[in-house]
Coordinates of C-alpha atoms in Angstrom, one line a residue:
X211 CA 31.5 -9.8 -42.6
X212 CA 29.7 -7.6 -40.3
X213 CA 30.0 -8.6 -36.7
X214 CA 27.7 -7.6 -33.6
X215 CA 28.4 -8.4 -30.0
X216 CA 26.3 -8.1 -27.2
X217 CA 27.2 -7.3 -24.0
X218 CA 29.7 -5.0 -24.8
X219 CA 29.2 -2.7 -21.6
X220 CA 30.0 -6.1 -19.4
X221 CA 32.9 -7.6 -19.1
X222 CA 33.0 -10.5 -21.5
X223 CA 31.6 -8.3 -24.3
X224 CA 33.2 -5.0 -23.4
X225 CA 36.5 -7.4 -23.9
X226 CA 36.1 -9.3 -26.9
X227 CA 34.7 -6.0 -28.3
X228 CA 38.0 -4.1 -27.5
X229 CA 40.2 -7.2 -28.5
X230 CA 38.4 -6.9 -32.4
X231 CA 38.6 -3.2 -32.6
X232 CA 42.2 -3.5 -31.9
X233 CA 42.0 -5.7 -35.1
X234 CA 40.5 -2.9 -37.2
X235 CA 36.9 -4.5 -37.3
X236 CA 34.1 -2.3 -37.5
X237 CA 31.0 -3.8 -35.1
X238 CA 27.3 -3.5 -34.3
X239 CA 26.8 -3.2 -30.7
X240 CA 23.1 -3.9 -29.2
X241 CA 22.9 -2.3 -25.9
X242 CA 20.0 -2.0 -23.6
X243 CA 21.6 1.3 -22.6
X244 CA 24.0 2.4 -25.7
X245 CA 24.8 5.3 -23.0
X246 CA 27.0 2.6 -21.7
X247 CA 28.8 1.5 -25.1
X248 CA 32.7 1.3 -24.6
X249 CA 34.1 4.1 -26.5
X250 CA 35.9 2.3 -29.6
X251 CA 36.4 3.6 -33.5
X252 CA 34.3 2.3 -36.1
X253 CA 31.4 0.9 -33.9
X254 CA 27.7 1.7 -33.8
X255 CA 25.7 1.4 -31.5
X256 CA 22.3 0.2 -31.9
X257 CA 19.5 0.2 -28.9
X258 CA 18.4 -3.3 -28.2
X259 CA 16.6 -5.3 -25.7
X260 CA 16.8 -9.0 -25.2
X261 CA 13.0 -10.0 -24.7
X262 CA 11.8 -7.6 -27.5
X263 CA 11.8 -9.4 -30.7
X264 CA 11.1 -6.5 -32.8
X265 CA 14.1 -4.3 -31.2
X266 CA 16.8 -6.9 -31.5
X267 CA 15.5 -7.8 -35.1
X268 CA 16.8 -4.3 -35.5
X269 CA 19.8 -4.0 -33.8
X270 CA 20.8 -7.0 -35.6
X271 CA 20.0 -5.5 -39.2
X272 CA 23.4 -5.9 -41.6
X273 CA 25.4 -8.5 -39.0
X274 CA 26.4 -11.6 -40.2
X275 CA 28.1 -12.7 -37.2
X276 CA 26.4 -12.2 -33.6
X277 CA 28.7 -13.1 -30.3
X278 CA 26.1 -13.3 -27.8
X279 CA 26.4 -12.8 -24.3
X280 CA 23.7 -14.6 -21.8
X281 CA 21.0 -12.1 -20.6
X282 CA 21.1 -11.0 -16.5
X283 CA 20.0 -13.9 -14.9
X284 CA 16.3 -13.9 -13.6
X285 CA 13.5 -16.3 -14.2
X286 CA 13.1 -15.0 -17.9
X287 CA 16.2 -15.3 -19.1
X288 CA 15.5 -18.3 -21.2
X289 CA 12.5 -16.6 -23.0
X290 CA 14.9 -13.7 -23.7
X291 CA 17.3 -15.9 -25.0
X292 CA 14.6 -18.0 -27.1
X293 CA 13.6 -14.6 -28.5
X294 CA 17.0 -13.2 -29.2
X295 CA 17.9 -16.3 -31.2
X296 CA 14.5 -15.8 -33.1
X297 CA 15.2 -12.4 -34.2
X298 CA 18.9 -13.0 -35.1
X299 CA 17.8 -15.4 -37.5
X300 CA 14.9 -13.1 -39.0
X301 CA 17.4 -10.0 -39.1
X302 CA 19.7 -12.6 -41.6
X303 CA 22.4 -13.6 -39.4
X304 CA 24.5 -16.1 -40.7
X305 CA 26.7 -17.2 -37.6
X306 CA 26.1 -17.0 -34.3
X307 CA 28.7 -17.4 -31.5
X308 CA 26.8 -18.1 -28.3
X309 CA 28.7 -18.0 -24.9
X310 CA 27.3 -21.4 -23.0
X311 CA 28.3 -23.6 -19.7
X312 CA 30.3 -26.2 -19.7
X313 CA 28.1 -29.8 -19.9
X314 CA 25.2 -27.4 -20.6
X315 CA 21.8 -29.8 -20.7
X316 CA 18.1 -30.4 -19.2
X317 CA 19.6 -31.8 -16.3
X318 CA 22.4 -30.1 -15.6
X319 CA 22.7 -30.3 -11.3
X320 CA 23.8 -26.2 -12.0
X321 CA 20.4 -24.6 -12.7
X322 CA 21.1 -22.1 -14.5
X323 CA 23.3 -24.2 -17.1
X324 CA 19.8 -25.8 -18.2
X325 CA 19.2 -22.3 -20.0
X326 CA 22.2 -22.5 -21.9
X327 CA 21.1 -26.3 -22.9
X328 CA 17.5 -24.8 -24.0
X329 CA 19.3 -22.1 -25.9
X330 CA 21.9 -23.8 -27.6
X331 CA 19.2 -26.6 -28.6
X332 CA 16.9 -23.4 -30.1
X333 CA 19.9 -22.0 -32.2
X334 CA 20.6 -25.4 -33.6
X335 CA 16.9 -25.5 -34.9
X336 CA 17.6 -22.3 -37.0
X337 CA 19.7 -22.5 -40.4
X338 CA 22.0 -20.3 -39.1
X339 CA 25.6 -21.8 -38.2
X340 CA 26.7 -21.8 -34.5
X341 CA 29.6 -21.7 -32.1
X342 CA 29.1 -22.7 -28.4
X343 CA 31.9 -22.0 -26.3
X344 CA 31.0 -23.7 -22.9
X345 CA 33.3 -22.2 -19.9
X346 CA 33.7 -23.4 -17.1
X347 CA 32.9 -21.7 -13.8
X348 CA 35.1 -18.2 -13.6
X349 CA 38.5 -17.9 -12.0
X350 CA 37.3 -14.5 -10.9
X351 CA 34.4 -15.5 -9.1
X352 CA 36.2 -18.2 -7.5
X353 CA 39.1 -16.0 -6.6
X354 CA 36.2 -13.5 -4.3
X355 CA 33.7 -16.4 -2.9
X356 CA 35.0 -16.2 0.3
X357 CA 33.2 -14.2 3.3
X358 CA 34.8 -11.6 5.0
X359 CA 36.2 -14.2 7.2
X360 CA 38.3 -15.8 4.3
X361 CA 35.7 -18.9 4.8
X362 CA 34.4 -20.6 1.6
X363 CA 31.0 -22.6 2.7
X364 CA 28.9 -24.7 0.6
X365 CA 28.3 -28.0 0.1
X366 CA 31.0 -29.0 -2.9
X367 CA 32.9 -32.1 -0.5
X368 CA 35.9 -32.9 -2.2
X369 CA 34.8 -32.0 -5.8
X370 CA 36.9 -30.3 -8.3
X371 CA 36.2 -27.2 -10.7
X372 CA 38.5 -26.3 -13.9
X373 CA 37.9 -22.7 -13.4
X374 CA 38.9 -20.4 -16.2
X375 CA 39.9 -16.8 -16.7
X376 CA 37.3 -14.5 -18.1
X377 CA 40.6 -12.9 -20.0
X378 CA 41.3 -15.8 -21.6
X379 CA 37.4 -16.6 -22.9
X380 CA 37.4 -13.6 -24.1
X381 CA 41.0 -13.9 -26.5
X382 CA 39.0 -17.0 -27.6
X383 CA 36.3 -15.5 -28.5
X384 CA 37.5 -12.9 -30.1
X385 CA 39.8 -14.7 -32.1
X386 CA 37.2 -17.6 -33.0
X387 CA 35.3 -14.3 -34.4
X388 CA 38.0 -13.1 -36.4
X389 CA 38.2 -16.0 -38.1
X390 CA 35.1 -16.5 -39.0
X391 CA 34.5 -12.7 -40.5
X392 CA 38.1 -13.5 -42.9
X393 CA 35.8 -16.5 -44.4
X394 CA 37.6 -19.3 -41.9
X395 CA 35.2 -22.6 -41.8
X396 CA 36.7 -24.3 -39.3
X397 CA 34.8 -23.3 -36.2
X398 CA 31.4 -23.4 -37.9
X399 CA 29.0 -26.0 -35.9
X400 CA 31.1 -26.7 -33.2
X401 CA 31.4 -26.8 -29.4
X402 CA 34.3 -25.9 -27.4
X403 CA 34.8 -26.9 -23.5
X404 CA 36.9 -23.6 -21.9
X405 CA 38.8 -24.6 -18.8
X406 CA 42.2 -23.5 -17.1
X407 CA 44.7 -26.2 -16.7
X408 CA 44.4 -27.2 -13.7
X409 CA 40.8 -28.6 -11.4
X410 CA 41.0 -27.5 -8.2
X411 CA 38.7 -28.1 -5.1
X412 CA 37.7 -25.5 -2.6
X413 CA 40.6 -26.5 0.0
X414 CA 43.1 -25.9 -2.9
X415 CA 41.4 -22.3 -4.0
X416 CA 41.0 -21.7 -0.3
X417 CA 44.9 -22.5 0.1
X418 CA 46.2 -20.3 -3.0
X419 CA 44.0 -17.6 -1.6
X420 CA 45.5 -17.3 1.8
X421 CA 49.3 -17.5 -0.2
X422 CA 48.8 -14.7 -2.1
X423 CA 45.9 -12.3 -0.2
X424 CA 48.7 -13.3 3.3
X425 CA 44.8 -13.7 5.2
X426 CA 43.6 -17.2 6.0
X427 CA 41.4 -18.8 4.2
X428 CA 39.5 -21.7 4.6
X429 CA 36.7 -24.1 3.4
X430 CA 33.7 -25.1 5.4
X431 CA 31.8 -28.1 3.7
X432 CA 28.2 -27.6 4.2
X433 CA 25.4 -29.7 4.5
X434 CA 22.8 -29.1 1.9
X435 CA 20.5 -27.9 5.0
X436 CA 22.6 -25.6 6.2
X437 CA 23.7 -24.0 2.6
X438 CA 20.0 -23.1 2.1
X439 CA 19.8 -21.7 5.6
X440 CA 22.7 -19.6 5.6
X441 CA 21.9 -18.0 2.6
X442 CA 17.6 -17.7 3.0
X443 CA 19.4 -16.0 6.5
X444 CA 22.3 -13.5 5.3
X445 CA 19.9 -12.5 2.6
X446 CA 16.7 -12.5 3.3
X447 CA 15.5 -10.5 0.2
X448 CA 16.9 -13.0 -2.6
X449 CA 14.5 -15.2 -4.3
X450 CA 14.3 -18.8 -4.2
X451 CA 15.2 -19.6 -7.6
X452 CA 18.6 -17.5 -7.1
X453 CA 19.3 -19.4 -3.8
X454 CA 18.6 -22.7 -5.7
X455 CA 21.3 -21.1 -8.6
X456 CA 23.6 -20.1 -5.7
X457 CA 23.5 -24.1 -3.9
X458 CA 23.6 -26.0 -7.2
X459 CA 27.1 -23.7 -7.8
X460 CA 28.8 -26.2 -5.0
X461 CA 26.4 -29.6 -5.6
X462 CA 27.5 -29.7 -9.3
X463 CA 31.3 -29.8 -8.3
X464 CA 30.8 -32.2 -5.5
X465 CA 28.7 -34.0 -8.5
X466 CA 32.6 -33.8 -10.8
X467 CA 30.5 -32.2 -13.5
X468 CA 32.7 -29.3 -13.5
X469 CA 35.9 -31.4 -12.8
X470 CA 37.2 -32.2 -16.5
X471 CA 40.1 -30.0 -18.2
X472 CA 40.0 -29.2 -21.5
X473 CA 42.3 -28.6 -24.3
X474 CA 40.5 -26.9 -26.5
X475 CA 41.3 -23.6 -24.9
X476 CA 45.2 -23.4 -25.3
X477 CA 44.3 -24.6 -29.0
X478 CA 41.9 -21.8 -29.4
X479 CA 45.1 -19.2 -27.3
X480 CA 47.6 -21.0 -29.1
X481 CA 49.4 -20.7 -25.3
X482 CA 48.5 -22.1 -22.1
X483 CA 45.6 -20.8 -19.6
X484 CA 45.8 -18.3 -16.8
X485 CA 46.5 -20.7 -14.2
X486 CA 43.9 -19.8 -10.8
X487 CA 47.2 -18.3 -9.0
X488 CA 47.8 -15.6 -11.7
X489 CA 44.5 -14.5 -11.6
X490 CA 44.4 -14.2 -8.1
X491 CA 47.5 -12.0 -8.3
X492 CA 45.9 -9.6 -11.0
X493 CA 42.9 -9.1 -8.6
X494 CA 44.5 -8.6 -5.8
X495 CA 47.3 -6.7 -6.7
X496 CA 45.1 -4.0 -8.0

């Protein structure tokens, strides 16, 4: 089976499409600038565009099996996605494996997790099979959220997020992928949760940071008041809707909606998760 992957210049993409070369699997990879295409054997590279139907119908021409990676976030990235999904299913693609949220719906308290819910819900109105892997918010964002202070702020209280490595998404992905081009069944229509192994709040991130980094670090629970404030203030430039995204990053762990740890990850591995503390050592030992 043909497989395509968007994204492949970012990091999710560019890594499950470098864990599936290494397999010997020859891929289709839509770029908005193919100038950017990792440089791997037996790939082409098609131009592509997420909002133009008639571009990603081609890109998509001969795949089977399309991993897609979200769009850059703005305030059309669910009309992109809606239109991706619409011309992956007119180009024939039989599978798609879309990269989701974890608890992805309508009224997710994370705003940008409602577009994964719109999306998902669009791809399951096609007749083509799907794959939603919903991860959880990323170790490595969590690992650099601090200021230059080592201070964490936002308004998250006590709550807990099962933070997971973008390495390991990626080995599920790609393997989940795998399978399914060797004529595997078992992952069609289904939904996996991708979490480490451990939920941590921010004074516990805040605490593994200042072991390993050897600068304190610390975590400043902020009103809902001042996390608006502070950031409409250090930048002054950003939009409203990417504020919002920003706040509702710390409200939906204080809400526990980013609290539960999965196992479907070590099942998809066939090994345990990067635990927070290992990918903090990666990044900082660089």
């Amino acid at each position: 089976m043909n497989l395509a992957i968007t994204g492949a210049s970012g990091h999710i993409g560019g890594m499950v499409a470098r864990h599936l070369s290494a397999r010997g699997l020859p891929l289709i990879l839509p770029l908005r600038t193919p100038a950017k295409a990792p440089d791997l054997p037996a790939c082409t590279v098609r131009p592509f565009a997420y909002a133009d139907f008639e571009l990603a119908r081609q890109a998509l021409s001969g795949a089977d099996v399309l991993f897609m990676v979200s769009a850059a976030e703005s305030p059309t990235r669910e009309q992109e996605h809606l239109t991706l999904v619409r011309a992956a299913a007119a180009a024939g693609v039989q599978h798609l494996v879309y990269l989701s949220f974890a608890g992805a719906s309508a009224s997710s308290t994370f705003t940008l997790a409602r577009t994964h819910a719109a999306t998902e819900a669009a791809i399951q109105q096609t007749a083509m099979r799907y794959t939603f892997l919903r991860d959880n918010f990323y170790s490595e964002m969590m690992a650099t959220i601090a200021n230059a202070d080592g201070i964490i702020a936002g308004p998250a209280d006590d709550g807990r997020v099962a933070c997971v490595s973008q390495q390991d998404v990626a080995q599920a992905a790609a393997n989940i992928l795998a399978a399914i081009a060797s004529g595997d069944d078992r992952h069609h229509n289904r939904s996996y949760t991708l979490t480490g192994s451990e939920a941590l709040t921010f004074a516990d991130i805040a605490a593994v940071l200042s072991k390993i980094t050897g600068k304190p670090h610390r975590y400043h629970n902020q009103t809902l008041r001042e996390a608006y404030a502070s950031r409409e203030r250090d930048y002054p430039e950003t939009p409203a809707w990417q504020i919002e995204a920003w706040v509702s990053t710390y409200t939906a762990i204080a809400g526990g909606e980013l609290a539960t740890v999965s196992d479907d990850l070590p099942q998809l591995l066939g090994r345990a998760p990067r635990r927070f503390a290992e990918v903090v050592r990666d990044i900082y030992a660089a």
